[in-house]
PDB file of C-alpha atoms and ligand atoms in Angstrom:
ATOM      1  CA  UNK A   1      17.510  -8.829  -0.927  1.00 75.00           C
ATOM      2  CA  UNK A   2      18.909  -5.348  -1.301  1.00 95.00           C
ATOM      3  CA  UNK A   3      15.491  -3.569  -1.501  1.00 98.00           C
ATOM      4  CA  UNK A   4      14.222  -5.312   1.547  1.00 98.00           C
ATOM      5  CA  UNK A   5      16.935  -4.498   3.333  1.00 98.00           C
ATOM      6  CA  UNK A   6      16.399  -1.145   2.600  1.00 98.00           C
ATOM      7  CA  UNK A   7      12.914  -1.253   3.565  1.00 98.00           C
ATOM      8  CA  UNK A   8      14.002  -2.745   6.934  1.00 98.00           C
ATOM      9  CA  UNK A   9      15.995   0.599   7.334  1.00 98.00           C
ATOM     10  CA  UNK A  10      13.242   2.747   6.369  1.00 98.00           C
ATOM     11  CA  UNK A  11      11.201   0.833   8.710  1.00 98.00           C
ATOM     12  CA  UNK A  12      13.621   1.530  11.672  1.00 96.00           C
ATOM     13  CA  UNK A  13      14.762   5.002  11.098  1.00 96.00           C
ATOM     14  CA  UNK A  14      13.845   7.780  13.290  1.00 94.00           C
ATOM     15  CA  UNK A  15      12.291   9.897  10.690  1.00 97.00           C
ATOM     16  CA  UNK A  16       8.879   8.458   9.320  1.00 98.00           C
ATOM     17  CA  UNK A  17       8.921   7.195   5.958  1.00 98.00           C
ATOM     18  CA  UNK A  18       6.902   8.783   2.828  1.00 98.00           C
ATOM     19  CA  UNK A  19       5.292   6.032   0.570  1.00 99.00           C
ATOM     20  CA  UNK A  20       2.821   6.340  -2.090  1.00 99.00           C
ATOM     21  CA  UNK A  21       0.745   4.110  -4.298  1.00 98.00           C
ATOM     22  CA  UNK A  22       1.526   3.351  -7.549  1.00 98.00           C
ATOM     23  CA  UNK A  23      -0.288   0.509  -9.677  1.00 98.00           C
ATOM     24  CA  UNK A  24       2.219   0.390 -12.546  1.00 98.00           C
ATOM     25  CA  UNK A  25       5.443   1.364 -13.872  1.00 98.00           C
ATOM     26  CA  UNK A  26       4.915   4.942 -14.669  1.00 98.00           C
ATOM     27  CA  UNK A  27       3.186   6.029 -11.571  1.00 98.00           C
ATOM     28  CA  UNK A  28       6.264   3.997  -9.631  1.00 98.00           C
ATOM     29  CA  UNK A  29       8.899   6.222 -11.860  1.00 98.00           C
ATOM     30  CA  UNK A  30       7.084   9.570 -11.076  1.00 98.00           C
ATOM     31  CA  UNK A  31       6.871   8.602  -7.319  1.00 98.00           C
ATOM     32  CA  UNK A  32      10.618   7.912  -7.475  1.00 98.00           C
ATOM     33  CA  UNK A  33      11.035  11.182  -9.242  1.00 98.00           C
ATOM     34  CA  UNK A  34       9.285  13.031  -6.682  1.00 98.00           C
ATOM     35  CA  UNK A  35      11.258  11.716  -3.754  1.00 98.00           C
ATOM     36  CA  UNK A  36       9.321   8.627  -2.080  1.00 99.00           C
ATOM     37  CA  UNK A  37      11.157   6.438   0.017  1.00 98.00           C
ATOM     38  CA  UNK A  38       8.933   3.263  -1.084  1.00 99.00           C
ATOM     39  CA  UNK A  39       6.190   2.273  -3.143  1.00 99.00           C
ATOM     40  CA  UNK A  40       2.508   1.184  -2.206  1.00 99.00           C
ATOM     41  CA  UNK A  41       0.962  -1.311  -4.717  1.00 99.00           C
ATOM     42  CA  UNK A  42      -2.694  -0.538  -3.572  1.00 98.00           C
ATOM     43  CA  UNK A  43      -5.377  -3.003  -4.096  1.00 98.00           C
ATOM     44  CA  UNK A  44      -7.887   0.208  -4.538  1.00 98.00           C
ATOM     45  CA  UNK A  45      -5.659   1.636  -7.311  1.00 98.00           C
ATOM     46  CA  UNK A  46      -5.169  -1.541  -9.407  1.00 98.00           C
ATOM     47  CA  UNK A  47      -8.729  -2.571  -9.228  1.00 98.00           C
ATOM     48  CA  UNK A  48      -9.659   1.117 -10.150  1.00 98.00           C
ATOM     49  CA  UNK A  49      -7.126   1.049 -12.836  1.00 98.00           C
ATOM     50  CA  UNK A  50      -9.118  -1.662 -14.615  1.00 98.00           C
ATOM     51  CA  UNK A  51     -12.622   0.025 -13.633  1.00 98.00           C
ATOM     52  CA  UNK A  52     -13.136  -2.479 -10.966  1.00 98.00           C
ATOM     53  CA  UNK A  53     -14.162  -2.090  -7.232  1.00 98.00           C
ATOM     54  CA  UNK A  54     -11.698  -3.420  -4.661  1.00 98.00           C
ATOM     55  CA  UNK A  55     -13.534  -6.153  -3.840  1.00 98.00           C
ATOM     56  CA  UNK A  56     -10.974  -9.192  -3.933  1.00 98.00           C
ATOM     57  CA  UNK A  57     -11.788  -9.769  -7.459  1.00 98.00           C
ATOM     58  CA  UNK A  58      -8.556  -9.710  -8.829  1.00 98.00           C
ATOM     59  CA  UNK A  59      -6.229 -12.865  -8.259  1.00 98.00           C
ATOM     60  CA  UNK A  60      -3.223 -13.338  -6.759  1.00 98.00           C
ATOM     61  CA  UNK A  61      -1.453 -13.466 -10.009  1.00 98.00           C
ATOM     62  CA  UNK A  62      -2.970 -10.151 -11.198  1.00 98.00           C
ATOM     63  CA  UNK A  63      -1.505  -8.781  -8.022  1.00 98.00           C
ATOM     64  CA  UNK A  64       1.864 -10.610  -8.370  1.00 99.00           C
ATOM     65  CA  UNK A  65       2.580  -9.237 -12.075  1.00 98.00           C
ATOM     66  CA  UNK A  66       1.385  -5.754 -11.096  1.00 98.00           C
ATOM     67  CA  UNK A  67       3.947  -5.426  -8.175  1.00 99.00           C
ATOM     68  CA  UNK A  68       6.462  -6.978 -10.491  1.00 98.00           C
ATOM     69  CA  UNK A  69       5.970  -4.500 -13.157  1.00 98.00           C
ATOM     70  CA  UNK A  70       6.218  -1.470 -10.526  1.00 98.00           C
ATOM     71  CA  UNK A  71       9.186  -3.187  -8.890  1.00 98.00           C
ATOM     72  CA  UNK A  72      10.958  -3.312 -12.149  1.00 98.00           C
ATOM     73  CA  UNK A  73      10.328   0.181 -13.171  1.00 98.00           C
ATOM     74  CA  UNK A  74      11.961   1.625 -10.282  1.00 98.00           C
ATOM     75  CA  UNK A  75      15.023   1.447  -7.836  1.00 98.00           C
ATOM     76  CA  UNK A  76      12.512   1.844  -4.809  1.00 98.00           C
ATOM     77  CA  UNK A  77      11.438  -0.934  -2.617  1.00 98.00           C
ATOM     78  CA  UNK A  78       8.171  -1.958  -3.117  1.00 99.00           C
ATOM     79  CA  UNK A  79       5.046  -2.904  -0.431  1.00 99.00           C
ATOM     80  CA  UNK A  80       2.462  -5.029  -2.352  1.00 99.00           C
ATOM     81  CA  UNK A  81      -0.770  -4.923  -0.775  1.00 99.00           C
ATOM     82  CA  UNK A  82      -1.985  -8.289  -0.596  1.00 98.00           C
ATOM     83  CA  UNK A  83      -5.344  -7.926   0.553  1.00 98.00           C
ATOM     84  CA  UNK A  84      -6.203 -11.031   3.087  1.00 98.00           C
ATOM     85  CA  UNK A  85      -3.623 -12.894   1.690  1.00 98.00           C
ATOM     86  CA  UNK A  86      -5.873 -15.060  -0.510  1.00 98.00           C
ATOM     87  CA  UNK A  87      -7.028 -17.581   1.130  1.00 97.00           C
ATOM     88  CA  UNK A  88      -5.598 -19.638   4.576  1.00 97.00           C
ATOM     89  CA  UNK A  89      -2.149 -19.660   5.961  1.00 98.00           C
ATOM     90  CA  UNK A  90      -1.052 -21.840   2.851  1.00 98.00           C
ATOM     91  CA  UNK A  91      -2.113 -19.387   0.438  1.00 98.00           C
ATOM     92  CA  UNK A  92      -0.288 -17.043   2.437  1.00 98.00           C
ATOM     93  CA  UNK A  93       2.663 -18.917   2.401  1.00 98.00           C
ATOM     94  CA  UNK A  94       2.543 -19.289  -1.256  1.00 98.00           C
ATOM     95  CA  UNK A  95       2.123 -15.569  -1.704  1.00 98.00           C
ATOM     96  CA  UNK A  96       5.138 -14.904   0.571  1.00 98.00           C
ATOM     97  CA  UNK A  97       7.155 -17.261  -1.622  1.00 98.00           C
ATOM     98  CA  UNK A  98       5.612 -15.586  -5.120  1.00 98.00           C
ATOM     99  CA  UNK A  99       6.229 -12.286  -4.304  1.00 98.00           C
ATOM    100  CA  UNK A 100       9.528 -12.715  -2.797  1.00 98.00           C
ATOM    101  CA  UNK A 101      10.709 -14.049  -6.110  1.00 98.00           C
ATOM    102  CA  UNK A 102      10.255 -11.449  -8.271  1.00 98.00           C
ATOM    103  CA  UNK A 103      12.145  -9.129  -5.820  1.00 98.00           C
ATOM    104  CA  UNK A 104       9.265  -7.134  -4.019  1.00 98.00           C
ATOM    105  CA  UNK A 105      10.417  -6.290  -0.742  1.00 98.00           C
ATOM    106  CA  UNK A 106       7.281  -6.642   1.346  1.00 99.00           C
ATOM    107  CA  UNK A 107       3.617  -7.644   1.106  1.00 99.00           C
ATOM    108  CA  UNK A 108       0.870  -6.709   3.762  1.00 99.00           C
ATOM    109  CA  UNK A 109      -1.861  -8.655   4.781  1.00 99.00           C
ATOM    110  CA  UNK A 110      -4.977  -7.756   6.614  1.00 98.00           C
ATOM    111  CA  UNK A 111      -7.321  -9.408   8.908  1.00 98.00           C
ATOM    112  CA  UNK A 112     -10.494  -9.053   7.094  1.00 98.00           C
ATOM    113  CA  UNK A 113     -12.567 -11.978   5.749  1.00 98.00           C
ATOM    114  CA  UNK A 114     -12.200 -12.515   2.117  1.00 98.00           C
ATOM    115  CA  UNK A 115     -14.019 -11.540  -0.144  1.00 97.00           C
ATOM    116  CA  UNK A 116     -13.159  -7.888   1.328  1.00 98.00           C
ATOM    117  CA  UNK A 117     -14.569  -4.734   0.351  1.00 96.00           C
ATOM    118  CA  UNK A 118     -12.755  -1.597   0.200  1.00 98.00           C
ATOM    119  CA  UNK A 119     -11.944  -0.137   3.728  1.00 97.00           C
ATOM    120  CA  UNK A 120     -13.746   3.074   3.066  1.00 97.00           C
ATOM    121  CA  UNK A 121     -16.917   1.468   2.026  1.00 96.00           C
ATOM    122  CA  UNK A 122     -20.231   1.629   4.008  1.00 94.00           C
ATOM    123  CA  UNK A 123     -20.509  -2.124   3.291  1.00 95.00           C
ATOM    124  CA  UNK A 124     -19.944  -4.663   6.602  1.00 95.00           C
ATOM    125  CA  UNK A 125     -16.368  -5.124   7.023  1.00 96.00           C
ATOM    126  CA  UNK A 126     -16.200  -8.379   9.064  1.00 98.00           C
ATOM    127  CA  UNK A 127     -12.553  -9.638  10.687  1.00 98.00           C
ATOM    128  CA  UNK A 128     -11.484 -13.285  10.647  1.00 98.00           C
ATOM    129  CA  UNK A 129     -10.547 -14.559  14.263  1.00 98.00           C
ATOM    130  CA  UNK A 130      -7.387 -13.251  15.726  1.00 98.00           C
ATOM    131  CA  UNK A 131      -5.768 -16.391  16.398  1.00 98.00           C
ATOM    132  CA  UNK A 132      -6.539 -17.758  12.667  1.00 98.00           C
ATOM    133  CA  UNK A 133      -4.898 -14.346  11.512  1.00 98.00           C
ATOM    134  CA  UNK A 134      -2.137 -14.487  13.576  1.00 98.00           C
ATOM    135  CA  UNK A 135      -1.344 -18.395  12.575  1.00 98.00           C
ATOM    136  CA  UNK A 136      -1.471 -17.037   9.168  1.00 98.00           C
ATOM    137  CA  UNK A 137       1.079 -14.260  10.064  1.00 98.00           C
ATOM    138  CA  UNK A 138       3.527 -17.110  11.527  1.00 98.00           C
ATOM    139  CA  UNK A 139       3.283 -19.616   8.922  1.00 99.00           C
ATOM    140  CA  UNK A 140       4.073 -16.852   6.250  1.00 98.00           C
ATOM    141  CA  UNK A 141       7.139 -15.849   7.975  1.00 98.00           C
ATOM    142  CA  UNK A 142       8.104 -19.336   8.213  1.00 98.00           C
ATOM    143  CA  UNK A 143       7.697 -19.735   4.322  1.00 98.00           C
ATOM    144  CA  UNK A 144      10.215 -16.820   3.472  1.00 98.00           C
ATOM    145  CA  UNK A 145      13.748 -17.673   2.271  1.00 97.00           C
ATOM    146  CA  UNK A 146      15.085 -14.299   2.465  1.00 96.00           C
ATOM    147  CA  UNK A 147      15.290 -13.291   6.231  1.00 97.00           C
ATOM    148  CA  UNK A 148      15.046  -9.416   5.279  1.00 98.00           C
ATOM    149  CA  UNK A 149      11.654  -9.885   3.684  1.00 98.00           C
ATOM    150  CA  UNK A 150       9.296  -7.970   5.360  1.00 98.00           C
ATOM    151  CA  UNK A 151       5.766  -9.227   6.339  1.00 99.00           C
ATOM    152  CA  UNK A 152       3.147  -6.121   7.317  1.00 99.00           C
ATOM    153  CA  UNK A 153       0.325  -7.212   9.528  1.00 98.00           C
ATOM    154  CA  UNK A 154      -2.747  -4.821   8.923  1.00 99.00           C
ATOM    155  CA  UNK A 155      -5.469  -4.886  11.406  1.00 98.00           C
ATOM    156  CA  UNK A 156      -8.944  -3.647  10.475  1.00 98.00           C
ATOM    157  CA  UNK A 157     -10.128  -3.412  14.047  1.00 98.00           C
ATOM    158  CA  UNK A 158     -10.892   0.318  13.674  1.00 98.00           C
ATOM    159  CA  UNK A 159     -12.526  -0.047  10.348  1.00 98.00           C
ATOM    160  CA  UNK A 160     -14.898  -2.898  11.644  1.00 98.00           C
ATOM    161  CA  UNK A 161     -15.932  -0.919  14.601  1.00 98.00           C
ATOM    162  CA  UNK A 162     -13.810  -2.045  17.623  1.00 98.00           C
ATOM    163  CA  UNK A 163     -12.093  -0.129  20.273  1.00 98.00           C
ATOM    164  CA  UNK A 164      -8.314   0.735  20.632  1.00 98.00           C
ATOM    165  CA  UNK A 165      -8.070  -2.500  23.321  1.00 98.00           C
ATOM    166  CA  UNK A 166      -9.429  -4.717  20.319  1.00 98.00           C
ATOM    167  CA  UNK A 167      -6.883  -3.080  18.088  1.00 98.00           C
ATOM    168  CA  UNK A 168      -4.138  -3.559  20.543  1.00 97.00           C
ATOM    169  CA  UNK A 169      -5.219  -7.349  21.066  1.00 97.00           C
ATOM    170  CA  UNK A 170      -4.737  -7.564  17.507  1.00 98.00           C
ATOM    171  CA  UNK A 171      -1.805  -5.921  17.009  1.00 98.00           C
ATOM    172  CA  UNK A 172       0.171  -7.586  19.646  1.00 97.00           C
ATOM    173  CA  UNK A 173      -1.071 -10.994  18.710  1.00 97.00           C
ATOM    174  CA  UNK A 174       0.305 -10.188  15.150  1.00 98.00           C
ATOM    175  CA  UNK A 175       3.568  -8.907  16.324  1.00 97.00           C
ATOM    176  CA  UNK A 176       3.860 -12.035  18.277  1.00 97.00           C
ATOM    177  CA  UNK A 177       3.426 -14.474  15.620  1.00 98.00           C
ATOM    178  CA  UNK A 178       6.380 -12.915  13.694  1.00 98.00           C
ATOM    179  CA  UNK A 179       5.026  -9.883  11.737  1.00 98.00           C
ATOM    180  CA  UNK A 180       7.726  -7.304  10.863  1.00 98.00           C
ATOM    181  CA  UNK A 181       5.678  -4.293  11.143  1.00 98.00           C
ATOM    182  CA  UNK A 182       1.944  -3.664  11.853  1.00 98.00           C
ATOM    183  CA  UNK A 183      -0.527  -1.382   9.590  1.00 98.00           C
ATOM    184  CA  UNK A 184      -3.020  -0.045  11.728  1.00 98.00           C
ATOM    185  CA  UNK A 185      -6.176   1.573   9.553  1.00 98.00           C
ATOM    186  CA  UNK A 186      -8.714   4.175  10.442  1.00 98.00           C
ATOM    187  CA  UNK A 187     -11.058   5.713   8.372  1.00 98.00           C
ATOM    188  CA  UNK A 188     -11.857   8.865  11.016  1.00 98.00           C
ATOM    189  CA  UNK A 189     -11.411  12.514   9.779  1.00 98.00           C
ATOM    190  CA  UNK A 190      -8.997  12.874  12.797  1.00 98.00           C
ATOM    191  CA  UNK A 191      -6.061  11.001  13.885  1.00 98.00           C
ATOM    192  CA  UNK A 192      -7.217   9.872  17.377  1.00 98.00           C
ATOM    193  CA  UNK A 193      -7.904   6.525  16.990  1.00 98.00           C
ATOM    194  CA  UNK A 194      -4.133   6.308  15.787  1.00 98.00           C
ATOM    195  CA  UNK A 195      -2.847   8.239  18.600  1.00 98.00           C
ATOM    196  CA  UNK A 196      -4.844   6.537  21.092  1.00 98.00           C
ATOM    197  CA  UNK A 197      -3.311   3.104  19.661  1.00 98.00           C
ATOM    198  CA  UNK A 198      -0.029   4.896  19.689  1.00 97.00           C
ATOM    199  CA  UNK A 199      -0.501   5.978  23.011  1.00 95.00           C
ATOM    200  CA  UNK A 200      -0.910   2.663  24.548  1.00 94.00           C
ATOM    201  CA  UNK A 201       1.767   0.849  22.194  1.00 94.00           C
ATOM    202  CA  UNK A 202       4.926  -0.448  23.386  1.00 83.00           C
ATOM    203  CA  UNK A 203       6.905   0.054  19.934  1.00 75.00           C
ATOM    204  CA  UNK A 204       8.248  -3.516  19.698  1.00 84.00           C
ATOM    205  CA  UNK A 205       7.386  -3.551  16.090  1.00 97.00           C
ATOM    206  CA  UNK A 206       7.263  -0.534  13.533  1.00 98.00           C
ATOM    207  CA  UNK A 207       3.538   0.911  13.013  1.00 98.00           C
ATOM    208  CA  UNK A 208       2.618   1.940   9.545  1.00 98.00           C
ATOM    209  CA  UNK A 209      -0.290   4.324   8.966  1.00 98.00           C
ATOM    210  CA  UNK A 210      -2.657   5.656   6.111  1.00 98.00           C
ATOM    211  CA  UNK A 211      -4.050   8.988   6.723  1.00 98.00           C
ATOM    212  CA  UNK A 212      -6.323   9.170   3.836  1.00 98.00           C
ATOM    213  CA  UNK A 213      -9.314  10.506   5.793  1.00 98.00           C
ATOM    214  CA  UNK A 214      -7.276  12.117   8.697  1.00 98.00           C
ATOM    215  CA  UNK A 215      -5.277  13.938   5.924  1.00 98.00           C
ATOM    216  CA  UNK A 216      -4.528  17.303   7.785  1.00 98.00           C
ATOM    217  CA  UNK A 217      -1.946  15.269   9.998  1.00 98.00           C
ATOM    218  CA  UNK A 218       1.393  16.589   8.745  1.00 98.00           C
ATOM    219  CA  UNK A 219       4.494  14.206   8.434  1.00 98.00           C
ATOM    220  CA  UNK A 220       6.241  16.101  11.068  1.00 98.00           C
ATOM    221  CA  UNK A 221       3.303  15.311  14.002  1.00 98.00           C
ATOM    222  CA  UNK A 222       3.191  11.877  12.508  1.00 98.00           C
ATOM    223  CA  UNK A 223       7.099  11.228  13.042  1.00 97.00           C
ATOM    224  CA  UNK A 224       6.729  12.647  16.717  1.00 96.00           C
ATOM    225  CA  UNK A 225       3.424  10.471  17.284  1.00 96.00           C
ATOM    226  CA  UNK A 226       5.646   7.512  16.949  1.00 96.00           C
ATOM    227  CA  UNK A 227       4.718   6.111  13.311  1.00 97.00           C
ATOM    228  CA  UNK A 228       7.597   4.861  11.375  1.00 98.00           C
ATOM    229  CA  UNK A 229       6.109   4.485   8.089  1.00 98.00           C
ATOM    230  CA  UNK A 230       3.170   6.635   5.989  1.00 98.00           C
ATOM    231  CA  UNK A 231       1.386   5.803   3.126  1.00 99.00           C
ATOM    232  CA  UNK A 232      -0.343   8.045   0.516  1.00 98.00           C
ATOM    233  CA  UNK A 233      -2.140   5.084  -0.769  1.00 98.00           C
ATOM    234  CA  UNK A 234      -4.555   6.438  -3.631  1.00 98.00           C
ATOM    235  CA  UNK A 235      -3.348   9.830  -4.489  1.00 98.00           C
ATOM    236  CA  UNK A 236      -1.790   9.145  -7.749  1.00 98.00           C
ATOM    237  CA  UNK A 237      -4.843   7.298  -9.065  1.00 98.00           C
ATOM    238  CA  UNK A 238      -7.377  10.225  -7.912  1.00 98.00           C
ATOM    239  CA  UNK A 239      -5.011  12.934  -9.273  1.00 98.00           C
ATOM    240  CA  UNK A 240      -5.184  10.782 -12.858  1.00 98.00           C
ATOM    241  CA  UNK A 241      -8.868  11.075 -12.847  1.00 98.00           C
ATOM    242  CA  UNK A 242      -9.398  14.529 -12.206  1.00 98.00           C
ATOM    243  CA  UNK A 243      -6.821  15.651 -14.664  1.00 98.00           C
ATOM    244  CA  UNK A 244      -7.506  13.152 -17.707  1.00 98.00           C
ATOM    245  CA  UNK A 245     -11.355  13.882 -17.132  1.00 98.00           C
ATOM    246  CA  UNK A 246     -10.417  17.718 -17.521  1.00 97.00           C
ATOM    247  CA  UNK A 247      -8.346  16.969 -20.280  1.00 98.00           C
ATOM    248  CA  UNK A 248     -10.719  14.672 -22.478  1.00 98.00           C
ATOM    249  CA  UNK A 249     -13.836  17.115 -21.417  1.00 98.00           C
ATOM    250  CA  UNK A 250     -11.699  20.382 -22.873  1.00 97.00           C
ATOM    251  CA  UNK A 251     -10.669  18.428 -26.260  1.00 97.00           C
ATOM    252  CA  UNK A 252     -14.583  17.605 -26.647  1.00 97.00           C
ATOM    253  CA  UNK A 253     -15.255  21.222 -26.005  1.00 97.00           C
ATOM    254  CA  UNK A 254     -12.655  23.393 -28.001  1.00 97.00           C
ATOM    255  CA  UNK A 255     -12.404  20.764 -30.839  1.00 97.00           C
ATOM    256  CA  UNK A 256      -8.537  21.241 -31.252  1.00 97.00           C
ATOM    257  CA  UNK A 257      -6.103  20.258 -28.539  1.00 97.00           C
ATOM    258  CA  UNK A 258      -3.875  23.394 -28.994  1.00 96.00           C
ATOM    259  CA  UNK A 259      -5.560  25.053 -25.682  1.00 95.00           C
ATOM    260  CA  UNK A 260      -4.635  22.146 -23.240  1.00 96.00           C
ATOM    261  CA  UNK A 261      -1.031  21.351 -24.839  1.00 96.00           C
ATOM    262  CA  UNK A 262       0.478  23.663 -21.931  1.00 96.00           C
ATOM    263  CA  UNK A 263      -1.513  21.490 -19.243  1.00 97.00           C
ATOM    264  CA  UNK A 264      -0.311  18.087 -20.533  1.00 98.00           C
ATOM    265  CA  UNK A 265       2.953  16.323 -20.273  1.00 98.00           C
ATOM    266  CA  UNK A 266       4.794  17.008 -23.829  1.00 98.00           C
ATOM    267  CA  UNK A 267       5.669  13.935 -25.735  1.00 98.00           C
ATOM    268  CA  UNK A 268       9.425  14.308 -24.885  1.00 98.00           C
ATOM    269  CA  UNK A 269       8.645  14.406 -21.452  1.00 98.00           C
ATOM    270  CA  UNK A 270       6.783  10.772 -21.896  1.00 98.00           C
ATOM    271  CA  UNK A 271      10.239   9.532 -24.027  1.00 98.00           C
ATOM    272  CA  UNK A 272      12.260  10.698 -20.826  1.00 98.00           C
ATOM    273  CA  UNK A 273      10.134   8.376 -18.454  1.00 98.00           C
ATOM    274  CA  UNK A 274      10.474   5.335 -21.101  1.00 98.00           C
ATOM    275  CA  UNK A 275      14.158   6.087 -21.589  1.00 97.00           C
ATOM    276  CA  UNK A 276      13.711   5.971 -25.050  1.00 98.00           C
ATOM    277  CA  UNK A 277      17.345   6.984 -25.685  1.00 98.00           C
ATOM    278  CA  UNK A 278      18.964   4.535 -23.324  1.00 97.00           C
ATOM    279  CA  UNK A 279      17.152   1.789 -25.108  1.00 98.00           C
ATOM    280  CA  UNK A 280      17.856   2.999 -28.568  1.00 98.00           C
ATOM    281  CA  UNK A 281      21.448   2.920 -27.623  1.00 98.00           C
ATOM    282  CA  UNK A 282      21.280  -0.825 -27.022  1.00 98.00           C
ATOM    283  CA  UNK A 283      20.952  -1.490 -30.522  1.00 93.00           C
TER     284      UNK A 283
HETATM  285  C1  SPV B 301      -5.498   0.243  -0.716  1.00 92.43           C
HETATM  286  O1  SPV B 301      -4.702   1.485  -0.911  1.00 92.43           O
HETATM  287  O2  SPV B 301      -5.614  -0.421  -1.171  1.00 92.43           O
HETATM  288  C2  SPV B 301      -5.580   0.147   0.818  1.00 92.43           C
HETATM  289  C3  SPV B 301      -5.717   1.168   1.557  1.00 92.43           C
HETATM  290  O3  SPV B 301      -5.811  -1.336   1.197  1.00 92.43           O
HETATM  291  S1  SPV B 301      -7.454   1.658   1.577  1.00 92.43           S
HETATM  292  O4  SPV B 301      -7.720   1.762   0.625  1.00 92.43           O
HETATM  293  O5  SPV B 301      -7.403   2.507   2.565  1.00 92.43           O
HETATM  294  O6  SPV B 301      -7.909   0.294   2.221  1.00 92.43           O
HETATM  295 MG1   MG B 302      -6.037  -2.416  -0.499  1.00 92.43          MG
END
């Protein structure tokens, strides 16, 4: 549909698209207001918002409901993080159809074994067989009804400790299987793995990066290096935690909220996000 087409345009535009993590309608609206191009409905944020670890605990319907909520709240295209795809090739096919049916522009699945652990955890990060994951991609692509729906294949080769040759083998296999873009993840503090990957990549499908740890890589350099899309995956959630913690501590400390009023949003600001006037005018 329309949003999927817009996401495809972002992936091929010469400027690198800037995408930010969101896990509810509110953060989606704030991201749109800030001028981001699209939204990443992050498994890390989604699980953390329930005070749960990002270890494949939530179900596919939890992910679907959250992505749909974010999607309805904004006019931006949504890329839904679907972890390992919730099972085998048929689960991926079902996931594609369910997300497509609620107007999500894209899903992203990664080549880790279910149940997975967040990529930044020191825990083991085993990968599924390359051919098996390519098969899941091929079946997922075959299942989609809207030709514009985007299936992103994410390789965790670097996260699992493999080298650039393995990341290339996997990314090529997934592109051969029909992936519309590849997301290459790295947890290094500089972008050297991503740069090495890009240097040997023939650009047949767009590359997406998540510069959480190599966070000094400027968007202009990211574009020059040949990246199509940059995802700031969890910054809204991390900002929320810091800010709510400070506010709650201050209320307990002062015993009155007057001192912190100027550092928190006003009630009318929230009304505006809620579109209160527009809603009331419906009656
Ligand atoms: C997420 O935001 O859930 C991601 C990115 O998948 S990461 O946390 O880096 O694995
Ligand atoms: Mg995730």
